[in-house]
XYZ file of C-alpha atoms in Angstrom:
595
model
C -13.551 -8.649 -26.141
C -10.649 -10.213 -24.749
C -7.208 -8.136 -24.051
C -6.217 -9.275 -27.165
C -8.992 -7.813 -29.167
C -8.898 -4.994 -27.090
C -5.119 -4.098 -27.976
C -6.142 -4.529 -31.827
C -8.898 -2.477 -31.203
C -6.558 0.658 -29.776
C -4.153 0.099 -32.398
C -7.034 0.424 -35.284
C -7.510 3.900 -33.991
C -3.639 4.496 -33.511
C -3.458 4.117 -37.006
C -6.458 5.853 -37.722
C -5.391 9.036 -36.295
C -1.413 8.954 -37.190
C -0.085 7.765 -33.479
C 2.767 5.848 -32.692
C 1.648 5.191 -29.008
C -0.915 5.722 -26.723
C -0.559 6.153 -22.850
C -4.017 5.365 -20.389
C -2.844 6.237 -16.470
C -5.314 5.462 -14.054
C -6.656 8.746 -13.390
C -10.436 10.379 -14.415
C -10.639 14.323 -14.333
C -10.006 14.714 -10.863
C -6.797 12.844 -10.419
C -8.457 10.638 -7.745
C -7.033 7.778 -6.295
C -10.145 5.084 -7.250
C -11.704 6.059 -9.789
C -15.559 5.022 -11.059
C -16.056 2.676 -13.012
C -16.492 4.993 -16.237
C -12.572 5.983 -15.817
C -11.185 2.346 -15.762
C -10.244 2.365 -18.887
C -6.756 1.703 -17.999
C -8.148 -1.675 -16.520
C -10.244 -2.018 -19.161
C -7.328 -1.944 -22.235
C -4.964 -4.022 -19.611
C -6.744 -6.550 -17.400
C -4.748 -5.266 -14.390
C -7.089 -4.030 -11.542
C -5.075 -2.444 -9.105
C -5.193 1.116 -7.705
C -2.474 2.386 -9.341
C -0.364 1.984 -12.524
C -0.345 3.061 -16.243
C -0.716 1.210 -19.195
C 1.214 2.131 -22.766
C 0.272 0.733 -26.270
C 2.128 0.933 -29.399
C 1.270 -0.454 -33.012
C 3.154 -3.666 -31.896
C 3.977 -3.639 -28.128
C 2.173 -3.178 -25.078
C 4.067 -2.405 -21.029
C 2.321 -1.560 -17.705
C 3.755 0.392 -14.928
C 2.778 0.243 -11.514
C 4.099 -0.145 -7.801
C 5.849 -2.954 -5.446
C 2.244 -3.378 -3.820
C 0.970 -5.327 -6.899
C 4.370 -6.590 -8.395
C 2.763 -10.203 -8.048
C -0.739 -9.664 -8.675
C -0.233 -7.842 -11.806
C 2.657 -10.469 -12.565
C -0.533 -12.904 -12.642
C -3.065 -10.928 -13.735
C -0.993 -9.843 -17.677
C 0.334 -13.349 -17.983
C -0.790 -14.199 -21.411
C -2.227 -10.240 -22.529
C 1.120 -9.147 -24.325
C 1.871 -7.131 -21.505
C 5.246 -6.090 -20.229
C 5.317 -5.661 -16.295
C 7.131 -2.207 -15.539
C 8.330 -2.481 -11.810
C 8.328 1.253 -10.837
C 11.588 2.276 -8.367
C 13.147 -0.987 -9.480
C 17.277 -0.660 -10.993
C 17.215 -1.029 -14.385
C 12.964 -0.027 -14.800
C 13.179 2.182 -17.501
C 10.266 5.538 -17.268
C 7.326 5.574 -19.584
C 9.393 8.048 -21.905
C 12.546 6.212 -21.954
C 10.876 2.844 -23.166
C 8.884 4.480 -25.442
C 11.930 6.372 -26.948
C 13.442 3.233 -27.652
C 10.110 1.368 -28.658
C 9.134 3.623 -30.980
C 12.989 4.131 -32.624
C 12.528 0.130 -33.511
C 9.194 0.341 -34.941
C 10.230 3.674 -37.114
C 6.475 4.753 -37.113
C 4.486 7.909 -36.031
C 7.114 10.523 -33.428
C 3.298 11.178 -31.711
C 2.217 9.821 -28.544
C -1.158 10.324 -27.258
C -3.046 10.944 -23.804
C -5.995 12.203 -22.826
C -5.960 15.615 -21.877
C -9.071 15.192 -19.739
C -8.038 13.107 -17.424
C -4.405 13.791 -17.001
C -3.131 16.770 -14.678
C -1.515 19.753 -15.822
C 1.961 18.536 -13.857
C 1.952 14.952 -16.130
C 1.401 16.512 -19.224
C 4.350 18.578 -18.912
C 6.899 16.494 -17.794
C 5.757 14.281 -20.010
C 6.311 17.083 -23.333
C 9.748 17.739 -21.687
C 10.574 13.652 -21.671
C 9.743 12.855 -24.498
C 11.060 15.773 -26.429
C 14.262 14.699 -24.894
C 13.729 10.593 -26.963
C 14.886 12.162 -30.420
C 11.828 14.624 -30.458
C 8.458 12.573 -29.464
C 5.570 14.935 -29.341
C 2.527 14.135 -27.224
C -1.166 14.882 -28.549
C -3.475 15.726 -25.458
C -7.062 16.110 -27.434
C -8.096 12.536 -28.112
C -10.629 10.164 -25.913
C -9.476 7.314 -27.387
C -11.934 4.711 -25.164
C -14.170 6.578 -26.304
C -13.757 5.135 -29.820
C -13.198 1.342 -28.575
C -15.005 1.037 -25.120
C -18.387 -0.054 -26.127
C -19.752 -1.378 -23.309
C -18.271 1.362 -21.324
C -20.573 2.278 -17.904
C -21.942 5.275 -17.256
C -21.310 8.267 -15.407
C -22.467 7.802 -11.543
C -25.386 9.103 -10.292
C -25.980 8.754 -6.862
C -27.816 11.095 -4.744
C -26.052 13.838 -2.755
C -26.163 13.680 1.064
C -25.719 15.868 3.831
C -23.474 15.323 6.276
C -24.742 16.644 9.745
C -23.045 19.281 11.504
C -22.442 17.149 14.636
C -20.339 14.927 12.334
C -18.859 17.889 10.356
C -18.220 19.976 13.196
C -18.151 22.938 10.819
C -20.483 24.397 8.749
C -19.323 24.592 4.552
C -20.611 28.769 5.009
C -17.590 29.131 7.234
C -15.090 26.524 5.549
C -15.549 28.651 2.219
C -15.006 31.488 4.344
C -11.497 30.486 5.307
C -10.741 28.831 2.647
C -11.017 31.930 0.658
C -8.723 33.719 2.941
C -6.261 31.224 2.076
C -6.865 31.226 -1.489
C -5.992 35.514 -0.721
C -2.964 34.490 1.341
C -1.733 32.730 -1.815
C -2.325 35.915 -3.808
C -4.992 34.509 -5.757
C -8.736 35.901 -6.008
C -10.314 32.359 -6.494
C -9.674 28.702 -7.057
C -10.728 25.202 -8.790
C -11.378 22.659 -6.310
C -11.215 19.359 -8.627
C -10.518 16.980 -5.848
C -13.691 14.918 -4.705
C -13.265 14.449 -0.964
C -11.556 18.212 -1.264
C -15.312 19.418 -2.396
C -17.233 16.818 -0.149
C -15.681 18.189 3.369
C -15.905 21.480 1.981
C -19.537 21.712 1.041
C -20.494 19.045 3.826
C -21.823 16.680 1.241
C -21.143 12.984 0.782
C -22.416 10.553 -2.337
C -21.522 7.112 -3.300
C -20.174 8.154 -6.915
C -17.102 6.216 -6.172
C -16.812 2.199 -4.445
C -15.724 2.699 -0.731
C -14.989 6.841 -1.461
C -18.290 8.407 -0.229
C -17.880 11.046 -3.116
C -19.972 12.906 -5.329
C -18.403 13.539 -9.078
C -18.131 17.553 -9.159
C -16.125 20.762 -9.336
C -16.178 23.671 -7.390
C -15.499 27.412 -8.393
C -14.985 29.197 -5.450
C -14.750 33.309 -6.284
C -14.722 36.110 -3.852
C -18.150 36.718 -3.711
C -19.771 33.363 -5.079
C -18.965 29.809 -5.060
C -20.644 27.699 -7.754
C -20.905 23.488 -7.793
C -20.868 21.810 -11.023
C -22.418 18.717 -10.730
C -25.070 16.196 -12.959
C -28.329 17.990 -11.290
C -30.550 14.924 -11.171
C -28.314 13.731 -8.163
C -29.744 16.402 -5.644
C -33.093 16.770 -4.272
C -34.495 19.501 -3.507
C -33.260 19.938 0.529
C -29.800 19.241 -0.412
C -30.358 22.098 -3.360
C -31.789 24.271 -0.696
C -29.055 23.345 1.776
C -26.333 24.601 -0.535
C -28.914 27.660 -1.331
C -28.115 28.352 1.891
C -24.775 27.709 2.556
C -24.113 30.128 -0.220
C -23.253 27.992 -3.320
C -24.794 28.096 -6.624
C -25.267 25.097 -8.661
C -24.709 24.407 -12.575
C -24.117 21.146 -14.967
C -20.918 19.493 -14.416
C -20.593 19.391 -18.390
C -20.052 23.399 -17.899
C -17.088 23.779 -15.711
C -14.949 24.891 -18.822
C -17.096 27.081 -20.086
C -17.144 28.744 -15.753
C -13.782 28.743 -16.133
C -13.731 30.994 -19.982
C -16.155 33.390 -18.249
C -14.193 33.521 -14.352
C -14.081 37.619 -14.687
C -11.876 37.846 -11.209
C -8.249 39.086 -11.964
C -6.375 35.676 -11.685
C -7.797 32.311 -10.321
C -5.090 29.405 -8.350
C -5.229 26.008 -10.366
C -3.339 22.575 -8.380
C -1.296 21.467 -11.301
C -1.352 17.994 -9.725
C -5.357 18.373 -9.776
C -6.612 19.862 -12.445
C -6.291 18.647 -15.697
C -4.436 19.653 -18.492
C -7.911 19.903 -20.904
C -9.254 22.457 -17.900
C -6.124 24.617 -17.567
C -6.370 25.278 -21.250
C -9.664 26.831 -20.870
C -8.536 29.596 -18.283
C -7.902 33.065 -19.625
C -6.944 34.712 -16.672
C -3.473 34.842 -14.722
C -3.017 31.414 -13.027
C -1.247 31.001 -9.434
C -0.377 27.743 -9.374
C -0.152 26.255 -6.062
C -0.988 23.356 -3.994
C -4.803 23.579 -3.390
C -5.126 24.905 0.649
C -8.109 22.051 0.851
C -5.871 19.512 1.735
C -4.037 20.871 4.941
C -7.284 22.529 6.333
C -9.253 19.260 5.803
C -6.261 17.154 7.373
C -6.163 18.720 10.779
C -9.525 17.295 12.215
C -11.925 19.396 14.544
C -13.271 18.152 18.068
C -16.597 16.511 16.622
C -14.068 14.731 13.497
C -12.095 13.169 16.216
C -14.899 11.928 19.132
C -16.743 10.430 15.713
C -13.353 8.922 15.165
C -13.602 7.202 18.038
C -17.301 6.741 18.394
C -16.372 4.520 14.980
C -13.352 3.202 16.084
C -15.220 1.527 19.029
C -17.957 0.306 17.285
C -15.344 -1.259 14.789
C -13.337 -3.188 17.766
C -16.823 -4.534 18.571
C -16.932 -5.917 15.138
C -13.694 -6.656 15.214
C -13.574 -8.906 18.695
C -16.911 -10.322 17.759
C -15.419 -11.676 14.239
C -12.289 -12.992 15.855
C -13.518 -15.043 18.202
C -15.710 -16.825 15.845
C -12.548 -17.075 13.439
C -10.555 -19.700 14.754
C -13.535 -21.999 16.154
C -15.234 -21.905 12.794
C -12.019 -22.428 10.874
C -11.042 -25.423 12.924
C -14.918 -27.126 12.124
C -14.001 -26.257 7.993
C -15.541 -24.470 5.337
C -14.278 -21.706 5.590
C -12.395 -19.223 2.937
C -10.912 -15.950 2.601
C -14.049 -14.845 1.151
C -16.109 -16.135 3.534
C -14.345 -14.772 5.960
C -14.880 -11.402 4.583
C -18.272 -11.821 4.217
C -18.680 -12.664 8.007
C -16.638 -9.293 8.961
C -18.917 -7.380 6.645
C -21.847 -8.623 7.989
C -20.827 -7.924 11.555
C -19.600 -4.406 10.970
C -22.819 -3.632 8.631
C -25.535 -4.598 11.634
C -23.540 -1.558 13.540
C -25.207 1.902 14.219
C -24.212 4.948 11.318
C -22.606 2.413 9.159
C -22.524 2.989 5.509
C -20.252 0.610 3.884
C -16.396 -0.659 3.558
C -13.803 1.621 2.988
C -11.906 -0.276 1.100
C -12.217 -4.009 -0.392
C -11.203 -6.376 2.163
C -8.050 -8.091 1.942
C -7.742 -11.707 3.261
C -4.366 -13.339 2.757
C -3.805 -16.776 3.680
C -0.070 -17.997 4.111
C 1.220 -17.492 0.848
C -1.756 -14.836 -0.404
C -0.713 -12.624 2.277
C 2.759 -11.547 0.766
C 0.585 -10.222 -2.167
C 0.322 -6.727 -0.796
C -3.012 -5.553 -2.206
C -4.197 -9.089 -2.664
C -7.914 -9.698 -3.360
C -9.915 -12.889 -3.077
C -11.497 -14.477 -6.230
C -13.484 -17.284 -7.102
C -10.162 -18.810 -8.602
C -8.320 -17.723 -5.994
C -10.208 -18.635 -2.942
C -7.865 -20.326 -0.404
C -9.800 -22.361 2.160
C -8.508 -21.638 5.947
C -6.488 -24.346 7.804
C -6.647 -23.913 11.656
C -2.712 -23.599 11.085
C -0.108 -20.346 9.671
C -0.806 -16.743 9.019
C -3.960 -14.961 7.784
C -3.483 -11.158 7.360
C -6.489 -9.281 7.371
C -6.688 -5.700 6.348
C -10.589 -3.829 6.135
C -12.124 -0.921 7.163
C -15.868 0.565 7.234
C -17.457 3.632 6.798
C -19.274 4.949 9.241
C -21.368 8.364 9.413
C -19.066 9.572 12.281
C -15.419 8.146 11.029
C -13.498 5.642 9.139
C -11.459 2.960 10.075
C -8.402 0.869 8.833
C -7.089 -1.585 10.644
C -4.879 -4.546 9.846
C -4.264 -8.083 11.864
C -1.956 -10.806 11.496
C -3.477 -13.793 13.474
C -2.246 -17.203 13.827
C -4.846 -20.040 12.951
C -3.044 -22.839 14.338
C 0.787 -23.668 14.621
C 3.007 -21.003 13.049
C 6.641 -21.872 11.913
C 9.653 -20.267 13.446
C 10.183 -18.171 10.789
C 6.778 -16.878 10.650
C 6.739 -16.085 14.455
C 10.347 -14.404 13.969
C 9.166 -12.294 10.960
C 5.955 -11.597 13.038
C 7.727 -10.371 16.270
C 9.830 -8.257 14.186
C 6.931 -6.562 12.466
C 5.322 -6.304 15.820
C 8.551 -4.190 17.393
C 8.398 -1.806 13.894
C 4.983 -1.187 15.064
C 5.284 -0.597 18.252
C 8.741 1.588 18.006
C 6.240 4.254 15.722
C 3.591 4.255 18.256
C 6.088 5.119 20.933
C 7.259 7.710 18.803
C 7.625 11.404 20.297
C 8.614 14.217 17.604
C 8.564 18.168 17.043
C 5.371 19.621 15.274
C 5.964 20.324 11.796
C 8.004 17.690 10.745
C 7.385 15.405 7.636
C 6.892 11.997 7.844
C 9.567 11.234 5.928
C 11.370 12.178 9.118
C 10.124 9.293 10.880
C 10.032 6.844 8.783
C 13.253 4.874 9.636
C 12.106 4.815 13.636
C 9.194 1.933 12.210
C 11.740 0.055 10.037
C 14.921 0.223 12.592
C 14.191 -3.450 13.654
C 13.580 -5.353 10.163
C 16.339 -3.387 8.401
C 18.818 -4.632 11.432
C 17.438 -8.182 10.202
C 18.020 -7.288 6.594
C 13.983 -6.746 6.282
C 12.408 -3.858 4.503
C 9.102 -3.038 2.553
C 8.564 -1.070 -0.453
C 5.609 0.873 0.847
C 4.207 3.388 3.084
C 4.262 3.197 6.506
C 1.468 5.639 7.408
C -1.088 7.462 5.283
C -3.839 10.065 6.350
C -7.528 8.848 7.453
C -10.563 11.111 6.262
C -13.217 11.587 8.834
C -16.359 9.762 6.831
C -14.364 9.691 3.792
C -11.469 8.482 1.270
C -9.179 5.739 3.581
C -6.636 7.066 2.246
C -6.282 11.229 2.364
C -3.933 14.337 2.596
C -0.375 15.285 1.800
C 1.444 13.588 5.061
C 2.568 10.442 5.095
C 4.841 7.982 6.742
C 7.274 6.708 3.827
C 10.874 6.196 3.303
C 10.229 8.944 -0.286
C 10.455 12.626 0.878
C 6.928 13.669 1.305
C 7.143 17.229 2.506
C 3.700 17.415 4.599
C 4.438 18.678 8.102
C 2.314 16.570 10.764
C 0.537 18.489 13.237
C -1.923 17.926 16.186
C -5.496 16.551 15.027
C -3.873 14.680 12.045
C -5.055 11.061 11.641
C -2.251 8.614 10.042
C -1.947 4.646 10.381
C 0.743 2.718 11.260
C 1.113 -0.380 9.178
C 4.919 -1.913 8.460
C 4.723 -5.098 7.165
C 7.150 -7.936 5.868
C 5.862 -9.844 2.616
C 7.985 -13.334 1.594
C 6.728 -14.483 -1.750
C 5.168 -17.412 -2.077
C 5.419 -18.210 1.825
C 3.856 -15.640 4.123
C 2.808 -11.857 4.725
C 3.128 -9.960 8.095
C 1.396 -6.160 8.817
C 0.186 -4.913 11.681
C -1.821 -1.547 11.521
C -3.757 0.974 13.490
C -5.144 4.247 12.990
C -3.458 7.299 14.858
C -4.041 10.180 16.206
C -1.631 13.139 16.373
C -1.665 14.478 19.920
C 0.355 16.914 22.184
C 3.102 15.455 23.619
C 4.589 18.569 25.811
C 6.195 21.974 24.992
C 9.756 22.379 25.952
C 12.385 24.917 25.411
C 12.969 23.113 22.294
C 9.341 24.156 21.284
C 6.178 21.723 20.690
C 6.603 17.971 20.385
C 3.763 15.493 19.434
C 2.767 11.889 19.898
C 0.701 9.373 18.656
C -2.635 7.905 20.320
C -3.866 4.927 19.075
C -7.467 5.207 17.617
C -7.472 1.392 16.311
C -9.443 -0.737 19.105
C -8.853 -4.144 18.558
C -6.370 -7.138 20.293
C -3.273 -7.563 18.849
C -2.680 -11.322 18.540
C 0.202 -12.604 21.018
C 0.119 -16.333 20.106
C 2.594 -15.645 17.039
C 5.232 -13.298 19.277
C 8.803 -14.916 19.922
C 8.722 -12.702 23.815
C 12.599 -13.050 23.572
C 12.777 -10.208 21.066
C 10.342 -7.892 22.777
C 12.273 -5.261 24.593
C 10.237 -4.370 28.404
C 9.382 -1.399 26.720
C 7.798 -2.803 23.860
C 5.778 -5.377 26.009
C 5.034 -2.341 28.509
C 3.262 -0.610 25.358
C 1.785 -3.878 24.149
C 0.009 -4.098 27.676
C -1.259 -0.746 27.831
C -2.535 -0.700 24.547
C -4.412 -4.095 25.532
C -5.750 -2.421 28.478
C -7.141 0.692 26.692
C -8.682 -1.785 24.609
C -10.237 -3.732 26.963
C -11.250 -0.845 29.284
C -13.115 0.905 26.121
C -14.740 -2.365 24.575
C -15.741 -4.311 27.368
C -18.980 -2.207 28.513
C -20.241 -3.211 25.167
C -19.605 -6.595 25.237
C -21.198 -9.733 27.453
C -20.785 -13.197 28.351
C -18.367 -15.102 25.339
C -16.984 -11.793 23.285
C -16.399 -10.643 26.936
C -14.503 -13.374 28.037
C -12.357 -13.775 24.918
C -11.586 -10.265 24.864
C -10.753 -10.527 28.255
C -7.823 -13.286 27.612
C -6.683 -11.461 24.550
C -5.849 -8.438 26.624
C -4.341 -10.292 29.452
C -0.895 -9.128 30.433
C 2.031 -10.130 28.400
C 5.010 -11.657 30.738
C 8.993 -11.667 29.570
């Protein structure tokens, strides 16, 4: 079925079942970021891949939302589908209720929208009853599965085995994480608590899977109650250690189809449900006093112990290996042609995947060439498949999984002769960078806070990017984790000491070039003064930053003083791995940079 048929298909059962619209977000049932496969059905009815966005069909018009990171890839990608692009934060955008207010008021149908109860949290539910009530009374039906009824080839539900991840990796054992996570579940006045979040339940219960591409997650829910904690999860995915392991650890074990019915019988007094994480379909099952309240998982799991961070940067220096090994074959091989953005990746992979306690990508590798890199999220296809020039700008953003850590890490790196404007817009994005790292702040603050110190130097050139700055790094798990970020949106998350968050600002021209530079940070003390406790950043990210594009004359001494050091550090902790070529190059990369 084309998107065509697909739309006709959905509409069939919108008129089946007395809708006027019907909304698909990206979500599944535990409001996850990246979803498996089964829950793309937002992908599925739209033809738009990216991470985040929601699709909306009526009986004669169809609109996607979704972010400034794939304004141009989903641009290309609903050409031709009967899509509307919905540029979320844009002027004149209107929201998901306000189009459909006005949609359906033209087509004089059905006042009922639809979603899917399942998958959609408690929190978007309701705001979206109160919205739509306010466009001339639209009502919103939550107990349909529509994809059910059209998705024929839909895939299955994962089933990947469970593993366990060692204590020396975990640093903690799940017996005494439930243990304080129940005391803050009591601090919060509640006597027990839903867990819906997969890498919330996987550092919890010190268990990883591979439910999920590049999340090593395991599809499940966890009850946790005062005296017993019970994981709901498709049996057939442990063996019988890991079912003795959580035996031990104190955790029972029944079918993930039965976490509504756990939740009719939960006998405690009242029970805290994450309105952003559980569902709507689950918080109608609960017949207990609810205390709703962001779940506790998130901070505790945030703040990494000693053995999270040295695996951090056990991984981290394995990566830089990969890393230096991969770019100094890069320009060589792309000078003697052949070679691609795919192939490219496929090289990178291949190096990092020879490495000790590696289990896979942590995200899918982007490789922008020139013009492909001002496509934020942009992903190599067959169609798309630029072949490298040894001149301009590749940016290349990847990470792996390893056992002990995960990495992110983003380069910009000149193949040739850059153009002025590229080495300007490059130097600029290098200072934004750089001005973060330097970066010394009291504990506690948000990220929000610090936002503007990273984009000081491209806003004074009239320069700015729509997204993030910084985002949380989960110690052998999702890339991108916990409540604190670096954005220019209030994010409330204070940042503390043993935090991991990256630093990536980057400039994106369309249709010319993209720019981002990004490492991996720790949160560190900085000193305590009168003033109380101020923090710092340490970089985790080994790898050279490429020089050849910098215009020196906009480097402040400071910046180039940083620069160095960094290049140092980097050299000092990769060279004893490295011999004869990698050595050398490595060597030049990190040479002192002169004013």
């Amino acid at each position: 079925m084309n998107i065509g048929q697909r739309l006709e298909a959905v509409r069939e059962v919108l008129r089946r079942e007395h809708l006027a619209a019907f909304i698909f977000p990206t979500t599944d049932p535990h409001q996850s970021e990246y979803t498996a496969d089964h829950w793309k059905g937002r992908q599925w009815v739209s033809g738009f891949d990216g991470s985040a966005g929601t699709a909306v069909v009526t009986l004669t018009a169809a609109a996607l939302w979704t972010d400034s990171r794939y304004f141009i890839a989903a641009e290309q990608q609903l050409a031709g589908t009967g899509y509307r692009l919905m540029k979320q934060k844009v002027e004149g955008t209107p929201t998901i209720a306000e189009w459909l207010g006005r949609q359906l008021a033209e087509e004089g149908e059905s006042t009922e929208v639809g979603i899917d109860g399942a998958v959609a949290s408690a929190t978007t539910v309701r705001e979206l009853i109160a919205e739509l009530r306010k466009q001339g009374g639209l009502t919103l039906r939550t107990n349909l599965d529509l994809l059910a009824q059209v998705w024929t080839a839909r895939p299955p539900m994962p089933q990947t085995p469970v593993e366990i991840q060692p204590l020396e990796y975990a640093g903690e054992t799940a017996h005494s994480k439930i243990d304080r996570l129940r005391r803050e579940i009591f601090r919060l006045h509640a006597d027990g608590m839903l867990v819906t979040a997969l890498d919330d339940i996987a550092w919890t219960l010190n268990i990883r899977g591979a439910d999920v591409h590049c999340n090593p997650v395991t599809i499940s829910y966890l009850l946790i109650a005062p005296q017993r904690a019970t994981l709901y999860i498709n049996k057939v995915k442990l063996s019988p250690q890991v079912t003795a392991y959580l035996k031990g650890e104190g955790v029972d074990v029944d079918d993930y189809d039965r976490v509504g019915e756990g939740l009719s019988k939960y006998s405690e007094y009242n029970i805290l449900l994450d309105p952003d994480e559980v569902s709507y379909s689950l918080f109608s099952k609960v017949n207990r006093p609810v205390v709703e309240a962001q779940s506790p998982v998130a901070q505790m799991k945030c703040v990494k112990n000693t053995a999270e961070i040295e695996g951090f940067r056990r991984a981290m220096e394995r990566d830089g290996v990969a890393m230096v090994r991969f770019l100094r074959w890069l320009k060589p091989a792309v000078e003697a042609g052949g070679q691609t953005e795919m192939s490219i990746d496929r090289k990178l992979t291949a190096l990092r995947a020879a490495l000790p306690l590696y289990r896979g990508l942590s995200f899918d590798t982007i490789a922008g060439y020139e013009a492909h890199g001002a496509i934020v999220h942009y992903e190599a296809t067959a169609d798309s498949d630029a072949v490298l020039k040894p001149e301009g700008l590749l940016l290349l953003d990847s990470g792996a999984q390893y056992q002990d850590g995960t990495t992110d890490i983003t380069r910009t790196i000149a193949l040739g002769p850059v153009t002025a404007e590229q080495r300007r817009v490059y130097t600029l994005v290098l200072k934004a960078h750089i001005q973060l790292e330097m970066a010394k702040f009291p504990s506690g603050i948000s990220g929000t806070q610090i936002d503007a110190i990273a984009r000081q130097p491209l806003w004074r050139e009239g320069l700015n990017y729509l997204h993030g700055t910084g985002h949380g790094v989960g110690s052998y798990l999702n890339v991108h984790e916990g409540l604190h970020q670096i954005r220019m949106e209030h994010r409330p998350a204070p940042l503390r000491q043993g935090m991991t968050v990256t630093d990536e600002p980057g400039i994106y021209l369309e249709g010319r070039f993209g720019v981002r530079i990004e490492n991996t940070l720790l949160i560190t003390q900085y000193r305590h003064t009168e003033c109380g406790e101020f923090l710092q950043f340490e970089p985790l990210t080994l790898c050279p930053i490429d020089t050849e594009p910098i215009d020196t004359s906009l480097l402040t001494p400071e910046e180039a003083e940083w620069l160095n050091a960094y290049h140092h550090m980097v050299c000092q902790r990769l060279g004893k791995y490295l011999d004869g070529d990698d050595a050398e190059w490595l060597q030049k990369k990190c040479s002192p940079l002169t004013l």
